[in-house]
Amino acid sequence: FGYMGASIKDLSVHGNYKILDRPDSALASWVQIGGICGFLKGTVSGVHTDISITYEVGQETTTLGGYPDRGFPECCDTYIGGIAGSVTKGAEITNCYSTGDIYGEGTRSISAGGIAGGSRNKNAVISYCYSSSDITAQPGIDYNSDFDSALGGILGMAGVNGSDMCT
């Protein structure tokens, strides 16, 4: 699912996602990719994903200010997770696990986690989950940027006041 505001329970998903894409423009804000959904506002419980997720943008090499750029460092924050790309207020992921590998490259920043790539609100909950995923990121290179990667076994990036959301 791209966006999910409903509930999914007791599901097992296996496979490979290979997304070869480039952002539509420098105005693009987010790319959200997950084993179950890209953006979660609902509930996921008792779910297992064994999905290898690869996100690669077309490689465009330029020179900006004398430094080499790779990918599209000027656009997009990418969120990749074994269950959900990103979660927000009202989202709950409980009693889930992920075993597939995650790889993302080429955009301004990449947040990737075994369960969720990122959270936008501390009122999202991830509890009793684990992941054995190998997680790798290679953001677009822009030596003039403050953006980078956030990688985690459970959650890649905890957003606004998100430090107390995992139990």
mmCIF file of C-alpha atoms in Angstrom:
data_model
loop_
_atom_site.group_PDB
_atom_site.id
_atom_site.type_symbol
_atom_site.label_atom_id
_atom_site.label_comp_id
_atom_site.label_asym_id
_atom_site.label_seq_id
_atom_site.Cartn_x
_atom_site.Cartn_y
_atom_site.Cartn_z
ATOM 1 C CA PHE A 1 0.000 0.000 0.000
ATOM 2 C CA GLY A 2 1.146 3.557 -0.564
ATOM 3 C CA TYR A 3 -0.870 5.124 2.275
ATOM 4 C CA MET A 4 -2.543 3.009 4.921
ATOM 5 C CA GLY A 5 -4.947 4.251 7.588
ATOM 6 C CA ALA A 6 -6.551 0.841 8.245
ATOM 7 C CA SER A 7 -5.436 -2.282 10.145
ATOM 8 C CA ILE A 8 -3.482 -5.302 8.968
ATOM 9 C CA LYS A 9 -3.109 -8.335 11.206
ATOM 10 C CA ASP A 10 -1.364 -11.729 11.014
ATOM 11 C CA LEU A 11 0.211 -11.439 7.578
ATOM 12 C CA SER A 12 3.443 -12.810 6.134
ATOM 13 C CA VAL A 13 4.931 -11.274 2.984
ATOM 14 C CA HIS A 14 7.970 -12.503 1.025
ATOM 15 C CA GLY A 15 9.666 -11.118 -2.060
ATOM 16 C CA ASN A 16 11.877 -8.451 -3.583
ATOM 17 C CA TYR A 17 11.151 -4.802 -4.331
ATOM 18 C CA LYS A 18 13.566 -3.127 -6.702
ATOM 19 C CA ILE A 19 12.596 0.431 -7.444
ATOM 20 C CA LEU A 20 14.667 2.192 -10.074
ATOM 21 C CA ASP A 21 13.416 5.731 -10.232
ATOM 22 C CA ARG A 22 14.409 9.342 -10.168
ATOM 23 C CA PRO A 23 12.533 12.095 -8.384
ATOM 24 C CA ASP A 24 10.208 14.074 -10.662
ATOM 25 C CA SER A 25 11.781 17.389 -9.720
ATOM 26 C CA ALA A 26 13.839 19.239 -7.164
ATOM 27 C CA LEU A 27 10.502 20.132 -5.541
ATOM 28 C CA ALA A 28 9.767 16.521 -4.572
ATOM 29 C CA SER A 29 9.566 16.201 -0.791
ATOM 30 C CA TRP A 30 9.505 12.522 0.205
ATOM 31 C CA VAL A 31 9.893 9.033 -1.106
ATOM 32 C CA GLN A 32 8.340 6.489 1.325
ATOM 33 C CA ILE A 33 8.815 2.764 0.767
ATOM 34 C CA GLY A 34 7.874 -0.086 3.100
ATOM 35 C CA GLY A 35 7.401 -3.831 3.014
ATOM 36 C CA ILE A 36 3.695 -3.354 3.864
ATOM 37 C CA CYS A 37 3.105 0.357 3.203
ATOM 38 C CA GLY A 38 4.928 3.561 2.390
ATOM 39 C CA PHE A 39 3.103 5.798 4.888
ATOM 40 C CA LEU A 40 1.355 4.331 7.950
ATOM 41 C CA LYS A 41 -1.341 6.006 10.008
ATOM 42 C CA GLY A 42 -3.107 2.744 10.899
ATOM 43 C CA THR A 43 -2.265 -0.431 12.822
ATOM 44 C CA VAL A 44 -0.038 -3.341 11.843
ATOM 45 C CA SER A 45 0.225 -6.337 14.193
ATOM 46 C CA GLY A 46 1.522 -9.884 13.938
ATOM 47 C CA VAL A 47 3.170 -9.180 10.573
ATOM 48 C CA HIS A 48 6.381 -10.705 9.214
ATOM 49 C CA THR A 49 8.119 -9.364 6.139
ATOM 50 C CA ASP A 50 10.971 -11.092 4.383
ATOM 51 C CA ILE A 51 11.320 -8.551 1.597
ATOM 52 C CA SER A 52 14.543 -7.210 0.146
ATOM 53 C CA ILE A 53 13.961 -3.547 -0.707
ATOM 54 C CA THR A 54 16.267 -1.686 -3.101
ATOM 55 C CA TYR A 55 15.697 1.950 -4.051
ATOM 56 C CA GLU A 56 18.068 3.404 -6.633
ATOM 57 C CA VAL A 57 17.733 6.697 -8.448
ATOM 58 C CA GLY A 58 19.269 7.317 -11.832
ATOM 59 C CA GLN A 59 22.850 8.346 -11.269
ATOM 60 C CA GLU A 60 23.459 11.889 -12.441
ATOM 61 C CA THR A 61 26.959 13.151 -11.797
ATOM 62 C CA THR A 62 27.624 16.894 -11.855
ATOM 63 C CA THR A 63 29.947 19.341 -10.187
ATOM 64 C CA LEU A 64 28.538 21.840 -7.723
ATOM 65 C CA GLY A 65 30.851 24.462 -6.243
ATOM 66 C CA GLY A 66 33.893 22.434 -7.219
ATOM 67 C CA TYR A 67 32.634 19.293 -5.421
ATOM 68 C CA PRO A 68 31.275 16.208 -7.209
ATOM 69 C CA ASP A 69 27.580 15.456 -6.732
ATOM 70 C CA ARG A 70 26.060 11.994 -7.125
ATOM 71 C CA GLY A 71 22.390 11.247 -7.493
ATOM 72 C CA PHE A 72 19.911 13.991 -6.681
ATOM 73 C CA PRO A 73 21.186 15.593 -3.474
ATOM 74 C CA GLU A 74 18.995 18.644 -3.915
ATOM 75 C CA CYS A 75 15.694 16.836 -3.517
ATOM 76 C CA CYS A 76 13.800 14.273 -1.550
ATOM 77 C CA ASP A 77 14.077 12.760 1.858
ATOM 78 C CA THR A 78 13.747 9.003 1.466
ATOM 79 C CA TYR A 79 12.216 6.753 4.149
ATOM 80 C CA ILE A 80 12.565 2.972 3.795
ATOM 81 C CA GLY A 81 11.419 0.364 6.317
ATOM 82 C CA GLY A 82 10.844 -3.378 6.477
ATOM 83 C CA ILE A 83 7.221 -2.772 7.564
ATOM 84 C CA ALA A 84 6.557 0.943 6.833
ATOM 85 C CA GLY A 85 8.506 3.682 5.114
ATOM 86 C CA SER A 86 7.313 6.241 7.655
ATOM 87 C CA VAL A 87 4.824 6.383 10.516
ATOM 88 C CA THR A 88 2.826 9.262 11.951
ATOM 89 C CA LYS A 89 0.420 10.109 14.774
ATOM 90 C CA GLY A 90 -1.960 7.229 15.393
ATOM 91 C CA ALA A 91 0.253 4.584 13.775
ATOM 92 C CA GLU A 92 0.981 1.387 15.715
ATOM 93 C CA ILE A 93 3.286 -1.461 14.786
ATOM 94 C CA THR A 94 3.213 -4.306 17.321
ATOM 95 C CA ASN A 95 4.488 -7.890 17.458
ATOM 96 C CA CYS A 96 6.116 -7.649 14.027
ATOM 97 C CA TYR A 97 9.456 -8.603 12.573
ATOM 98 C CA SER A 98 11.407 -8.028 9.390
ATOM 99 C CA THR A 99 14.203 -10.113 7.859
ATOM 100 C CA GLY A 100 14.776 -8.672 4.368
ATOM 101 C CA ASP A 101 17.676 -6.413 3.411
ATOM 102 C CA ILE A 102 17.207 -2.686 2.795
ATOM 103 C CA TYR A 103 19.278 -0.500 0.448
ATOM 104 C CA GLY A 104 18.644 3.091 -0.567
ATOM 105 C CA GLU A 105 20.701 5.525 -2.602
ATOM 106 C CA GLY A 106 20.914 8.828 -4.356
ATOM 107 C CA THR A 107 18.589 11.338 -2.674
ATOM 108 C CA ARG A 108 19.295 14.212 -0.238
ATOM 109 C CA SER A 109 18.832 12.113 2.891
ATOM 110 C CA ILE A 110 17.936 8.502 3.561
ATOM 111 C CA SER A 111 16.345 7.219 6.763
ATOM 112 C CA ALA A 112 16.073 3.453 6.874
ATOM 113 C CA GLY A 113 15.107 1.023 9.613
ATOM 114 C CA GLY A 114 14.296 -2.647 9.930
ATOM 115 C CA ILE A 115 10.733 -1.829 11.015
ATOM 116 C CA ALA A 116 10.197 1.822 9.931
ATOM 117 C CA GLY A 117 12.351 4.298 8.081
ATOM 118 C CA GLY A 118 11.192 7.308 10.057
ATOM 119 C CA SER A 119 8.629 8.794 12.389
ATOM 120 C CA ARG A 120 7.041 12.198 12.102
ATOM 121 C CA ASN A 121 5.375 12.231 15.485
ATOM 122 C CA LYS A 122 6.034 10.821 18.947
ATOM 123 C CA ASN A 123 2.468 9.568 19.152
ATOM 124 C CA ALA A 124 3.296 6.712 16.800
ATOM 125 C CA VAL A 125 4.095 3.430 18.596
ATOM 126 C CA ILE A 126 6.467 0.601 17.734
ATOM 127 C CA SER A 127 6.409 -2.178 20.329
ATOM 128 C CA TYR A 128 7.554 -5.794 20.645
ATOM 129 C CA CYS A 129 9.201 -5.751 17.217
ATOM 130 C CA TYR A 130 12.569 -6.891 15.932
ATOM 131 C CA SER A 131 14.536 -6.963 12.722
ATOM 132 C CA SER A 132 17.522 -8.868 11.419
ATOM 133 C CA SER A 133 17.724 -6.804 8.234
ATOM 134 C CA ASP A 134 21.003 -5.571 6.777
ATOM 135 C CA ILE A 135 20.478 -1.837 6.178
ATOM 136 C CA THR A 136 22.651 0.233 3.837
ATOM 137 C CA ALA A 137 22.276 3.789 2.556
ATOM 138 C CA GLN A 138 24.217 5.967 0.188
ATOM 139 C CA PRO A 139 22.645 9.424 -0.059
ATOM 140 C CA GLY A 140 23.359 11.727 -2.978
ATOM 141 C CA ILE A 141 26.646 13.467 -2.375
ATOM 142 C CA ASP A 142 26.443 17.208 -1.836
ATOM 143 C CA TYR A 143 29.314 18.503 0.234
ATOM 144 C CA ASN A 144 27.397 21.764 0.784
ATOM 145 C CA SER A 145 24.509 20.004 2.544
ATOM 146 C CA ASP A 146 23.735 19.285 6.194
ATOM 147 C CA PHE A 147 21.645 16.230 5.302
ATOM 148 C CA ASP A 148 22.847 12.665 5.673
ATOM 149 C CA SER A 149 21.600 9.181 6.539
ATOM 150 C CA ALA A 150 19.838 7.889 9.641
ATOM 151 C CA LEU A 151 19.926 4.106 9.941
ATOM 152 C CA GLY A 152 18.594 1.920 12.733
ATOM 153 C CA GLY A 153 17.769 -1.690 13.429
ATOM 154 C CA ILE A 154 14.191 -0.764 14.368
ATOM 155 C CA LEU A 155 13.727 2.916 13.407
ATOM 156 C CA GLY A 156 15.904 4.985 11.117
ATOM 157 C CA MET A 157 14.938 8.470 12.271
ATOM 158 C CA ALA A 158 12.785 9.573 15.197
ATOM 159 C CA GLY A 159 11.120 12.828 14.159
ATOM 160 C CA VAL A 160 9.494 15.480 16.284
ATOM 161 C CA ASN A 161 9.945 14.507 19.940
ATOM 162 C CA GLY A 162 10.006 10.863 18.892
ATOM 163 C CA SER A 163 12.519 9.583 21.397
ATOM 164 C CA ASP A 164 9.973 7.747 23.586
ATOM 165 C CA MET A 165 7.959 5.940 20.927
ATOM 166 C CA CYS A 166 9.625 2.495 21.013
ATOM 167 C CA THR A 167 8.900 -0.039 23.752
#
